[in-house]
Amino acid sequence: MNKSGSGSGEKIRVLIVDDHAMVRQGLRTFLELQDASTLPIEVTGEAANGIQAVELARSMQPDIVLLDLVMPEMDGIQATPKIIECSPRSRVIILTSFGEEDKVLPAIRAGAQGYLLKDIPPHELVQAVREVYLGRVQLHPEIAKKLMAAVAAKKEEPATSHAATRTENGLTEREQEVLHLIADGMNNREIGEKLVISEKTVKTHVSSILSKLHLDDRTQAAIYALRHGLTADKN
């Protein structure tokens, strides 16, 4: 969905999912007290577990789902792809106390557009909701570090897999090579040294990659690589 700035009557419709009623109430109260002059936020529903979340997402088609990870009956990782399937316009933000890699990576692979920890300052949560509504990935700084470290620690997959991906994403062979090196955690200088090209040329390739894949930054490029199998687990 193509979102733009605040239009007349435009609201960000949010579904809150958490198994603790006090957390849901606190989030609802805070979100609805925000300045309505810039993309006002309206909480359209609450759910206490993943099963309820999927049902409400199907019926309400919210813009944003603020989703806890650890819940009874169906957890956030299980619920995320089901929510996206039944409500394709919805964007999922994981809001949890757990920042371990074994939860972060599955959540991103499942399709979450954001991963935030519950210690995030309230005003930053509101900003994250608005940014994700506009299509931008939002990660808690510690989560971003862990994600990049995890992606950089992956091994290269067989060339046949990369070739198949290249035919789908429209990147040139050189751009595909640069994307792999971004996913390996290299900066522009290191990529230039590896490919024996200038840093300016690397910047041009990176810009082209982000444009073709409709991404905002290198973190999103790393997430793209993770989701599309451009890295392989060490085990």
Coordinates of N, CA and C in Angstrom, one line a residue:
M1 N 0.8 -1.2 0.0 CA 0.0 0.0 0.0 C 0.9 1.2 0.0
N2 N 0.5 2.2 -0.8 CA 1.3 3.4 -1.0 C 0.8 4.4 0.1
K3 N 1.6 4.6 1.1 CA 1.2 5.6 2.1 C 1.8 6.9 1.9
S4 N 1.2 8.0 2.2 CA 1.8 9.3 2.1 C 1.6 10.0 3.4
G5 N 1.9 11.3 3.4 CA 1.8 12.1 4.6 C 0.3 12.2 5.1
S6 N 0.1 12.9 6.2 CA -1.2 13.0 6.7 C -2.2 13.7 5.8
G7 N -3.2 13.0 5.4 CA -4.3 13.7 4.6 C -5.4 14.0 5.5
S8 N -6.5 14.6 4.9 CA -7.6 14.9 5.6 C -8.3 13.7 6.2
G9 N -8.4 13.6 7.5 CA -9.1 12.5 8.1 C -8.3 11.2 8.1
E10 N -7.1 11.2 7.7 CA -6.3 10.0 7.7 C -5.8 9.6 9.1
K11 N -6.0 8.4 9.4 CA -5.5 7.9 10.8 C -4.8 6.6 10.6
I12 N -3.8 6.3 11.5 CA -3.1 5.1 11.6 C -3.9 4.1 12.5
R13 N -4.5 3.1 11.9 CA -5.4 2.2 12.7 C -4.5 1.1 13.2
V14 N -4.5 0.9 14.6 CA -3.6 0.0 15.3 C -4.3 -1.1 16.0
L15 N -3.8 -2.3 15.9 CA -4.3 -3.4 16.7 C -3.2 -3.7 17.7
I16 N -3.5 -3.8 19.0 CA -2.6 -4.1 20.1 C -2.8 -5.5 20.5
V17 N -1.7 -6.3 20.5 CA -1.7 -7.7 20.9 C -0.7 -8.0 22.0
D18 N -1.2 -8.3 23.2 CA -0.4 -8.6 24.3 C -1.2 -9.4 25.3
D19 N -0.6 -10.3 26.0 CA -1.4 -11.2 26.9 C -1.6 -10.5 28.3
H20 N -1.0 -9.3 28.5 CA -1.2 -8.6 29.7 C -2.2 -7.4 29.5
A21 N -3.3 -7.4 30.2 CA -4.3 -6.4 30.0 C -3.8 -5.0 30.3
M22 N -3.0 -4.9 31.4 CA -2.5 -3.6 31.8 C -1.5 -3.0 30.7
V23 N -0.8 -3.9 30.0 CA 0.1 -3.4 29.0 C -0.7 -2.9 27.8
R24 N -1.8 -3.6 27.5 CA -2.7 -3.2 26.4 C -3.3 -1.9 26.7
Q25 N -3.8 -1.7 27.9 CA -4.4 -0.5 28.3 C -3.5 0.7 28.3
G26 N -2.2 0.4 28.8 CA -1.2 1.5 28.8 C -0.9 1.9 27.4
L27 N -0.7 1.0 26.5 CA -0.4 1.3 25.1 C -1.5 2.1 24.5
R28 N -2.7 1.6 24.7 CA -3.9 2.3 24.1 C -4.0 3.7 24.6
T29 N -3.9 3.9 25.9 CA -4.0 5.3 26.4 C -2.9 6.2 25.9
F30 N -1.7 5.7 25.8 CA -0.6 6.6 25.4 C -0.8 6.9 23.9
L31 N -1.0 5.9 23.1 CA -1.1 6.1 21.6 C -2.2 7.1 21.3
E32 N -3.3 6.9 22.0 CA -4.5 7.8 21.6 C -4.4 9.2 22.2
L33 N -3.4 9.4 23.0 CA -3.2 10.8 23.6 C -2.2 11.6 22.7
Q34 N -1.7 11.0 21.7 CA -0.7 11.6 20.9 C -1.2 12.8 20.0
D35 N -0.4 13.7 19.7 CA -0.7 14.9 18.9 C -1.4 14.4 17.6
A36 N -2.6 14.8 17.4 CA -3.4 14.3 16.2 C -3.1 15.1 15.0
S37 N -2.2 16.1 15.1 CA -1.9 17.0 13.9 C -1.0 16.3 12.9
T38 N -0.3 15.2 13.3 CA 0.6 14.5 12.4 C 0.3 13.0 12.5
L39 N -0.4 12.5 11.5 CA -0.8 11.1 11.4 C -1.3 10.6 12.7
P40 N -2.5 11.0 13.1 CA -3.1 10.6 14.3 C -3.3 9.1 14.4
I41 N -3.2 8.5 15.6 CA -3.2 7.1 15.8 C -4.6 6.7 16.5
E42 N -5.2 5.7 15.9 CA -6.5 5.2 16.5 C -6.3 3.7 16.8
V43 N -6.5 3.3 18.1 CA -6.4 1.9 18.4 C -7.8 1.3 18.1
T44 N -7.8 0.4 17.2 CA -9.1 -0.2 16.7 C -9.5 -1.5 17.3
G45 N -8.5 -2.1 18.1 CA -8.8 -3.4 18.7 C -7.7 -3.9 19.6
E46 N -8.0 -4.8 20.5 CA -7.0 -5.4 21.3 C -7.2 -7.0 21.3
A47 N -6.1 -7.7 21.4 CA -6.1 -9.1 21.5 C -5.1 -9.6 22.5
A48 N -5.4 -10.8 23.1 CA -4.6 -11.3 24.2 C -3.7 -12.5 23.8
N49 N -3.9 -12.9 22.5 CA -3.0 -14.0 22.0 C -3.0 -14.0 20.5
G50 N -2.2 -14.8 19.9 CA -2.0 -14.8 18.5 C -3.3 -15.2 17.7
I51 N -4.0 -16.1 18.3 CA -5.2 -16.6 17.6 C -6.2 -15.4 17.5
Q52 N -6.4 -14.7 18.6 CA -7.3 -13.6 18.6 C -6.8 -12.5 17.6
A53 N -5.5 -12.3 17.6 CA -4.8 -11.3 16.7 C -5.2 -11.6 15.3
V54 N -5.0 -12.9 14.9 CA -5.3 -13.2 13.5 C -6.8 -13.0 13.1
E55 N -7.7 -13.3 14.1 CA -9.1 -13.1 13.8 C -9.4 -11.6 13.7
L56 N -8.9 -10.8 14.6 CA -9.2 -9.4 14.5 C -8.5 -8.7 13.3
A57 N -7.3 -9.2 13.0 CA -6.7 -8.6 11.8 C -7.5 -8.9 10.6
R58 N -8.1 -10.1 10.5 CA -8.9 -10.5 9.3 C -10.1 -9.6 9.3
S59 N -10.7 -9.3 10.4 CA -12.0 -8.5 10.4 C -11.8 -7.0 10.3
M60 N -10.7 -6.5 10.9 CA -10.4 -5.1 11.0 C -9.5 -4.5 10.0
Q61 N -8.6 -5.4 9.4 CA -7.6 -4.9 8.5 C -6.9 -3.7 9.0
P62 N -6.2 -3.8 10.1 CA -5.5 -2.6 10.7 C -4.3 -2.2 9.9
D63 N -3.8 -1.0 10.0 CA -2.6 -0.6 9.3 C -1.4 -1.2 10.0
I64 N -1.4 -1.1 11.4 CA -0.3 -1.6 12.2 C -0.8 -2.6 13.2
V65 N 0.0 -3.7 13.4 CA -0.3 -4.6 14.5 C 0.9 -4.5 15.4
L66 N 0.7 -4.1 16.7 CA 1.8 -4.1 17.7 C 1.7 -5.4 18.4
L67 N 2.6 -6.3 18.2 CA 2.5 -7.7 18.5 C 3.6 -8.2 19.5
D68 N 3.1 -8.7 20.7 CA 4.0 -9.3 21.6 C 4.5 -10.6 21.1
L69 N 5.6 -11.1 21.6 CA 6.1 -12.4 21.1 C 5.6 -13.6 21.9
V70 N 5.8 -13.5 23.2 CA 5.5 -14.6 24.1 C 4.1 -14.5 24.6
M71 N 3.2 -15.4 24.1 CA 1.8 -15.3 24.5 C 1.3 -16.8 24.5
P72 N 0.2 -17.0 25.2 CA -0.4 -18.4 25.2 C -1.1 -18.6 23.8
E73 N -1.4 -19.9 23.6 CA -2.1 -20.4 22.4 C -1.4 -20.2 21.1
M74 N -1.0 -19.0 20.8 CA -0.2 -18.8 19.6 C 0.7 -17.6 19.8
D75 N 2.0 -17.8 19.6 CA 3.0 -16.8 19.9 C 3.1 -15.8 18.7
G76 N 3.9 -14.7 18.9 CA 4.0 -13.7 17.9 C 4.6 -14.2 16.6
I77 N 5.6 -15.0 16.7 CA 6.3 -15.5 15.5 C 5.3 -16.4 14.7
Q78 N 4.5 -17.2 15.3 CA 3.5 -18.0 14.6 C 2.4 -17.1 14.0
A79 N 2.1 -16.1 14.7 CA 1.0 -15.2 14.3 C 1.3 -14.3 13.2
T80 N 2.6 -13.9 13.1 CA 3.0 -12.8 12.1 C 2.6 -13.2 10.7
P81 N 3.1 -14.4 10.2 CA 2.7 -14.7 8.8 C 1.2 -14.9 8.5
K82 N 0.5 -15.4 9.6 CA -0.9 -15.6 9.4 C -1.7 -14.2 9.4
I83 N -1.2 -13.2 10.1 CA -1.7 -11.9 10.1 C -1.5 -11.3 8.7
I84 N -0.3 -11.4 8.2 CA 0.0 -10.8 6.9 C -0.8 -11.5 5.8
E85 N -1.0 -12.8 5.9 CA -1.8 -13.5 4.9 C -3.2 -13.1 4.9
C86 N -3.8 -12.9 6.1 CA -5.3 -12.5 6.1 C -5.5 -11.0 6.0
S87 N -4.4 -10.3 6.2 CA -4.6 -8.8 6.2 C -3.3 -8.2 5.5
P88 N -3.2 -8.4 4.2 CA -1.9 -8.0 3.5 C -1.5 -6.6 3.7
R89 N -2.4 -5.7 4.0 CA -2.0 -4.3 4.1 C -1.5 -4.0 5.5
S90 N -1.6 -4.9 6.4 CA -1.1 -4.7 7.8 C 0.4 -4.8 7.9
R91 N 1.0 -4.0 8.7 CA 2.4 -4.1 8.9 C 2.6 -4.4 10.4
V92 N 3.4 -5.5 10.7 CA 3.6 -6.0 12.0 C 4.8 -5.4 12.7
I93 N 4.7 -4.9 13.9 CA 5.8 -4.4 14.7 C 5.8 -5.3 15.9
I94 N 6.9 -6.0 16.1 CA 7.1 -6.8 17.3 C 7.5 -5.9 18.4
L95 N 6.7 -6.0 19.5 CA 7.0 -5.2 20.7 C 7.2 -6.2 21.9
T96 N 8.4 -6.4 22.4 CA 8.6 -7.5 23.3 C 9.7 -7.1 24.3
S97 N 9.9 -8.0 25.3 CA 11.0 -7.8 26.2 C 12.2 -8.7 25.8
F98 N 12.0 -9.5 24.8 CA 13.0 -10.5 24.4 C 13.8 -10.1 23.2
G99 N 15.1 -9.9 23.3 CA 15.9 -9.5 22.2 C 16.9 -10.6 21.7
E100 N 16.7 -11.8 22.1 CA 17.7 -12.9 21.7 C 17.6 -13.2 20.2
E101 N 18.7 -13.6 19.7 CA 18.8 -13.8 18.3 C 17.8 -14.9 17.8
D102 N 17.5 -15.9 18.7 CA 16.7 -17.0 18.3 C 15.2 -16.5 18.2
K103 N 14.9 -15.3 18.6 CA 13.6 -14.7 18.4 C 13.6 -13.6 17.4
V104 N 14.7 -12.9 17.3 CA 14.8 -11.8 16.3 C 14.7 -12.3 14.9
L105 N 15.6 -13.3 14.6 CA 15.7 -13.7 13.2 C 14.4 -14.4 12.7
P106 N 13.8 -15.3 13.5 CA 12.5 -15.9 13.0 C 11.4 -14.8 12.8
A107 N 11.4 -13.8 13.7 CA 10.4 -12.8 13.5 C 10.6 -12.0 12.2
I108 N 11.8 -11.6 11.9 CA 12.1 -10.9 10.7 C 11.8 -11.8 9.5
R109 N 12.2 -13.0 9.6 CA 11.9 -13.9 8.5 C 10.4 -14.1 8.2
A110 N 9.7 -14.0 9.3 CA 8.2 -14.2 9.3 C 7.5 -13.0 8.6
G111 N 8.2 -11.9 8.5 CA 7.7 -10.7 7.8 C 7.5 -9.5 8.7
A112 N 7.9 -9.5 9.9 CA 7.8 -8.3 10.8 C 8.5 -7.1 10.2
Q113 N 7.9 -6.0 10.2 CA 8.4 -4.8 9.6 C 9.2 -4.0 10.7
G114 N 9.0 -4.3 12.0 CA 9.7 -3.7 13.0 C 9.9 -4.6 14.2
Y115 N 11.0 -4.4 15.0 CA 11.2 -5.2 16.2 C 11.7 -4.2 17.2
L116 N 10.9 -4.0 18.2 CA 11.2 -3.0 19.3 C 11.2 -3.7 20.6
L117 N 12.0 -3.2 21.6 CA 12.0 -3.7 22.9 C 11.1 -2.8 23.8
K118 N 10.5 -3.4 24.8 CA 9.6 -2.7 25.6 C 10.2 -1.6 26.5
D119 N 11.5 -1.5 26.5 CA 12.2 -0.4 27.2 C 12.3 0.8 26.3
I120 N 11.7 0.8 25.1 CA 11.8 1.9 24.2 C 11.1 3.1 24.8
P121 N 11.6 4.3 24.7 CA 10.9 5.5 25.2 C 9.6 5.7 24.5
P122 N 8.5 6.1 25.2 CA 7.2 6.1 24.5 C 7.2 7.0 23.3
H123 N 7.9 8.1 23.3 CA 7.8 9.0 22.1 C 8.5 8.3 20.9
E124 N 9.4 7.4 21.1 CA 10.1 6.7 20.1 C 9.2 5.6 19.5
L125 N 8.4 5.0 20.4 CA 7.4 4.0 19.9 C 6.4 4.7 19.0
V126 N 5.9 5.8 19.3 CA 5.0 6.5 18.5 C 5.6 6.8 17.1
Q127 N 6.9 7.3 17.1 CA 7.6 7.6 15.9 C 7.7 6.3 15.1
A128 N 8.0 5.2 15.7 CA 8.2 3.9 15.0 C 6.9 3.5 14.4
V129 N 5.8 3.7 15.0 CA 4.5 3.3 14.5 C 4.3 4.1 13.2
R130 N 4.6 5.4 13.2 CA 4.4 6.3 12.1 C 5.3 5.9 10.9
E131 N 6.6 5.6 11.3 CA 7.6 5.3 10.3 C 7.2 3.9 9.6
V132 N 6.8 2.9 10.4 CA 6.4 1.7 9.8 C 5.2 1.8 8.9
Y133 N 4.3 2.7 9.3 CA 3.1 3.0 8.5 C 3.5 3.5 7.2
L134 N 4.6 4.3 7.1 CA 5.0 4.9 5.9 C 6.0 3.9 5.1
G135 N 6.1 2.7 5.6 CA 6.8 1.7 4.9 C 8.3 1.5 5.3
R136 N 8.7 2.1 6.4 CA 10.1 2.0 6.8 C 10.3 1.0 7.9
V137 N 11.4 0.2 7.8 CA 11.7 -0.8 8.8 C 12.2 0.0 10.1
Q138 N 11.7 -0.5 11.2 CA 12.1 0.1 12.5 C 12.7 -1.0 13.4
L139 N 13.9 -0.8 13.8 CA 14.5 -1.8 14.7 C 15.1 -1.1 15.9
H140 N 14.9 -1.7 17.1 CA 15.6 -1.2 18.3 C 17.1 -1.2 18.0
P141 N 17.9 -0.2 18.5 CA 19.3 -0.2 18.2 C 20.0 -1.5 18.5
E142 N 19.7 -2.1 19.6 CA 20.4 -3.4 20.0 C 20.0 -4.5 19.1
I143 N 18.7 -4.5 18.6 CA 18.2 -5.5 17.7 C 18.9 -5.3 16.3
A144 N 19.1 -4.1 15.9 CA 19.8 -3.8 14.6 C 21.2 -4.4 14.7
K145 N 21.9 -4.1 15.8 CA 23.3 -4.7 15.9 C 23.3 -6.2 15.9
K146 N 22.4 -6.8 16.6 CA 22.3 -8.3 16.6 C 22.0 -8.8 15.2
L147 N 21.1 -8.2 14.5 CA 20.7 -8.6 13.2 C 21.9 -8.5 12.2
M148 N 22.6 -7.4 12.2 CA 23.7 -7.2 11.3 C 24.8 -8.2 11.6
A149 N 25.0 -8.4 12.9 CA 26.1 -9.4 13.3 C 25.7 -10.8 12.9
A150 N 24.4 -11.1 13.0 CA 24.0 -12.5 12.6 C 24.1 -12.7 11.1
V151 N 23.7 -11.6 10.3 CA 23.8 -11.7 8.9 C 25.3 -11.8 8.5
A152 N 26.2 -11.1 9.1 CA 27.6 -11.1 8.8 C 28.2 -12.4 9.1
A153 N 27.6 -13.2 10.0 CA 28.2 -14.4 10.5 C 27.8 -15.6 9.6
K154 N 26.9 -15.3 8.6 CA 26.4 -16.4 7.8 C 27.4 -16.8 6.7
K155 N 27.3 -18.0 6.2 CA 28.1 -18.5 5.1 C 27.5 -18.3 3.8
E156 N 28.3 -18.2 2.8 CA 27.8 -18.0 1.4 C 27.0 -19.3 1.0
E157 N 25.9 -19.1 0.3 CA 25.1 -20.2 -0.2 C 25.7 -20.6 -1.6
P158 N 25.3 -21.7 -2.2 CA 25.8 -22.1 -3.5 C 25.4 -21.1 -4.5
A159 N 26.2 -20.9 -5.6 CA 26.0 -19.9 -6.6 C 24.7 -20.1 -7.3
T160 N 24.2 -21.3 -7.4 CA 22.9 -21.5 -8.1 C 21.8 -20.8 -7.4
S161 N 21.8 -20.8 -6.1 CA 20.8 -20.1 -5.3 C 20.8 -18.6 -5.6
H162 N 22.1 -18.0 -5.6 CA 22.2 -16.6 -5.9 C 21.7 -16.3 -7.3
A163 N 22.0 -17.1 -8.3 CA 21.6 -16.9 -9.7 C 20.1 -16.8 -9.8
A164 N 19.4 -17.8 -9.1 CA 18.0 -17.8 -9.1 C 17.4 -16.5 -8.5
T165 N 18.0 -16.0 -7.4 CA 17.6 -14.8 -6.8 C 17.8 -13.6 -7.7
R166 N 18.9 -13.6 -8.4 CA 19.2 -12.5 -9.3 C 18.1 -12.3 -10.4
T167 N 17.6 -13.4 -10.9 CA 16.6 -13.3 -11.9 C 15.3 -12.7 -11.4
E168 N 15.1 -12.8 -10.1 CA 13.8 -12.3 -9.5 C 13.9 -10.9 -9.0
N169 N 15.1 -10.4 -8.6 CA 15.1 -9.1 -8.0 C 15.6 -8.0 -9.0
G170 N 16.0 -8.3 -10.2 CA 16.4 -7.3 -11.2 C 17.7 -6.7 -11.0
L171 N 18.5 -7.2 -10.1 CA 19.9 -6.7 -9.9 C 20.8 -7.2 -11.0
T172 N 21.8 -6.4 -11.3 CA 22.9 -6.9 -12.2 C 23.8 -7.9 -11.4
E173 N 24.6 -8.6 -12.1 CA 25.5 -9.5 -11.4 C 26.4 -8.8 -10.4
R174 N 26.9 -7.6 -10.8 CA 27.8 -6.8 -9.9 C 27.0 -6.4 -8.7
E175 N 25.8 -5.9 -8.9 CA 25.0 -5.4 -7.8 C 24.7 -6.6 -6.9
Q176 N 24.5 -7.8 -7.4 CA 24.2 -8.9 -6.6 C 25.4 -9.2 -5.7
E177 N 26.6 -9.1 -6.3 CA 27.9 -9.3 -5.5 C 28.0 -8.3 -4.4
V178 N 27.7 -7.0 -4.7 CA 27.7 -6.0 -3.7 C 26.7 -6.3 -2.6
L179 N 25.5 -6.7 -2.9 CA 24.5 -7.0 -1.9 C 25.0 -8.2 -1.0
H180 N 25.6 -9.2 -1.6 CA 26.1 -10.3 -0.8 C 27.1 -9.7 0.2
L181 N 28.0 -8.8 -0.2 CA 29.0 -8.3 0.7 C 28.4 -7.3 1.8
I182 N 27.4 -6.6 1.4 CA 26.6 -5.8 2.4 C 26.1 -6.8 3.5
A183 N 25.5 -7.9 3.0 CA 25.0 -8.9 3.9 C 26.1 -9.5 4.8
D184 N 27.3 -9.5 4.3 CA 28.4 -10.0 5.1 C 29.0 -9.0 6.1
G185 N 28.4 -7.8 6.1 CA 28.7 -6.8 7.0 C 29.9 -5.9 6.6
M186 N 30.2 -5.9 5.3 CA 31.3 -5.1 4.8 C 30.8 -3.6 4.6
N187 N 31.7 -2.7 4.8 CA 31.4 -1.3 4.5 C 31.9 -1.0 3.0
N188 N 31.6 0.2 2.5 CA 31.9 0.5 1.1 C 33.4 0.4 0.8
R189 N 34.3 0.8 1.7 CA 35.7 0.7 1.4 C 36.1 -0.8 1.3
E190 N 35.6 -1.6 2.2 CA 36.0 -3.0 2.2 C 35.4 -3.7 1.0
I191 N 34.2 -3.3 0.6 CA 33.6 -3.9 -0.7 C 34.5 -3.5 -1.9
G192 N 34.9 -2.2 -1.9 CA 35.7 -1.8 -3.0 C 37.0 -2.6 -3.1
E193 N 37.6 -2.8 -2.0 CA 38.9 -3.6 -1.9 C 38.7 -5.0 -2.4
K194 N 37.5 -5.6 -1.9 CA 37.2 -7.0 -2.3 C 37.0 -7.1 -3.8
L195 N 36.3 -6.2 -4.4 CA 35.9 -6.3 -5.8 C 36.9 -5.6 -6.7
V196 N 37.8 -4.9 -6.1 CA 38.8 -4.1 -6.9 C 38.1 -3.0 -7.7
I197 N 37.3 -2.3 -7.0 CA 36.6 -1.1 -7.7 C 36.7 0.1 -6.7
S198 N 36.4 1.3 -7.2 CA 36.5 2.4 -6.3 C 35.4 2.5 -5.3
E199 N 35.6 3.2 -4.2 CA 34.6 3.4 -3.3 C 33.4 4.2 -3.8
K200 N 33.7 5.1 -4.8 CA 32.6 5.8 -5.4 C 31.7 4.9 -6.2
T201 N 32.3 4.0 -6.9 CA 31.6 3.0 -7.7 C 30.7 2.1 -6.8
V202 N 31.3 1.7 -5.7 CA 30.5 1.0 -4.7 C 29.3 1.7 -4.2
K203 N 29.4 3.0 -3.9 CA 28.3 3.9 -3.5 C 27.2 3.9 -4.6
T204 N 27.7 4.0 -5.9 CA 26.7 3.9 -7.0 C 25.9 2.6 -7.0
H205 N 26.6 1.5 -6.8 CA 26.0 0.2 -6.8 C 25.0 0.1 -5.6
V206 N 25.4 0.6 -4.5 CA 24.6 0.5 -3.3 C 23.3 1.3 -3.5
S207 N 23.4 2.5 -4.0 CA 22.3 3.3 -4.3 C 21.3 2.6 -5.3
S208 N 21.9 2.0 -6.3 CA 21.1 1.3 -7.3 C 20.3 0.1 -6.7
I209 N 21.0 -0.6 -5.8 CA 20.4 -1.8 -5.1 C 19.2 -1.3 -4.3
L210 N 19.5 -0.3 -3.5 CA 18.4 0.2 -2.6 C 17.2 0.7 -3.4
S211 N 17.5 1.4 -4.5 CA 16.4 1.9 -5.4 C 15.6 0.7 -6.0
K212 N 16.3 -0.3 -6.6 CA 15.6 -1.4 -7.3 C 14.8 -2.2 -6.3
L213 N 15.3 -2.4 -5.1 CA 14.6 -3.2 -4.1 C 13.7 -2.4 -3.2
H214 N 13.6 -1.1 -3.5 CA 12.7 -0.2 -2.7 C 13.1 -0.3 -1.2
L215 N 14.4 -0.1 -0.9 CA 14.8 -0.2 0.5 C 15.4 1.2 0.9
D216 N 15.5 1.5 2.2 CA 15.9 2.8 2.6 C 17.4 2.8 3.0
D217 N 17.9 1.7 3.5 CA 19.3 1.7 4.0 C 19.9 0.3 4.0
R218 N 21.1 0.2 4.5 CA 21.9 -1.0 4.5 C 21.3 -2.1 5.4
T219 N 20.7 -1.6 6.5 CA 20.0 -2.6 7.4 C 18.9 -3.3 6.7
Q220 N 18.1 -2.5 6.0 CA 17.0 -3.1 5.2 C 17.6 -4.1 4.1
A221 N 18.7 -3.7 3.6 CA 19.4 -4.6 2.6 C 19.8 -5.9 3.2
A222 N 20.3 -5.8 4.5 CA 20.7 -7.1 5.2 C 19.4 -7.9 5.5
I223 N 18.3 -7.2 5.9 CA 17.1 -8.0 6.1 C 16.6 -8.6 4.9
Y224 N 16.7 -7.9 3.7 CA 16.3 -8.5 2.4 C 17.1 -9.8 2.2
A225 N 18.4 -9.7 2.4 CA 19.3 -10.8 2.2 C 18.9 -12.0 3.1
L226 N 18.5 -11.7 4.3 CA 18.1 -12.7 5.2 C 16.8 -13.4 4.8
R227 N 15.9 -12.6 4.4 CA 14.5 -13.1 4.0 C 14.6 -13.9 2.7
H228 N 15.5 -13.5 1.8 CA 15.5 -14.1 0.5 C 16.6 -15.2 0.3
G229 N 17.1 -15.7 1.4 CA 18.0 -16.8 1.4 C 19.4 -16.5 0.8
L230 N 19.9 -15.3 0.9 CA 21.2 -14.9 0.4 C 22.3 -15.3 1.4
T231 N 21.9 -15.7 2.6 CA 22.8 -16.2 3.6 C 22.4 -17.5 4.1
A232 N 23.3 -18.3 4.6 CA 23.0 -19.6 5.1 C 23.5 -19.8 6.5
D233 N 22.7 -20.5 7.3 CA 23.1 -20.8 8.7 C 24.4 -21.5 8.8
K234 N 25.1 -21.2 9.8 CA 26.5 -21.8 10.0 C 26.3 -23.3 10.3
N235 N 25.3 -23.7 10.9 CA 25.2 -25.2 11.2 C 24.8 -25.9 10.0

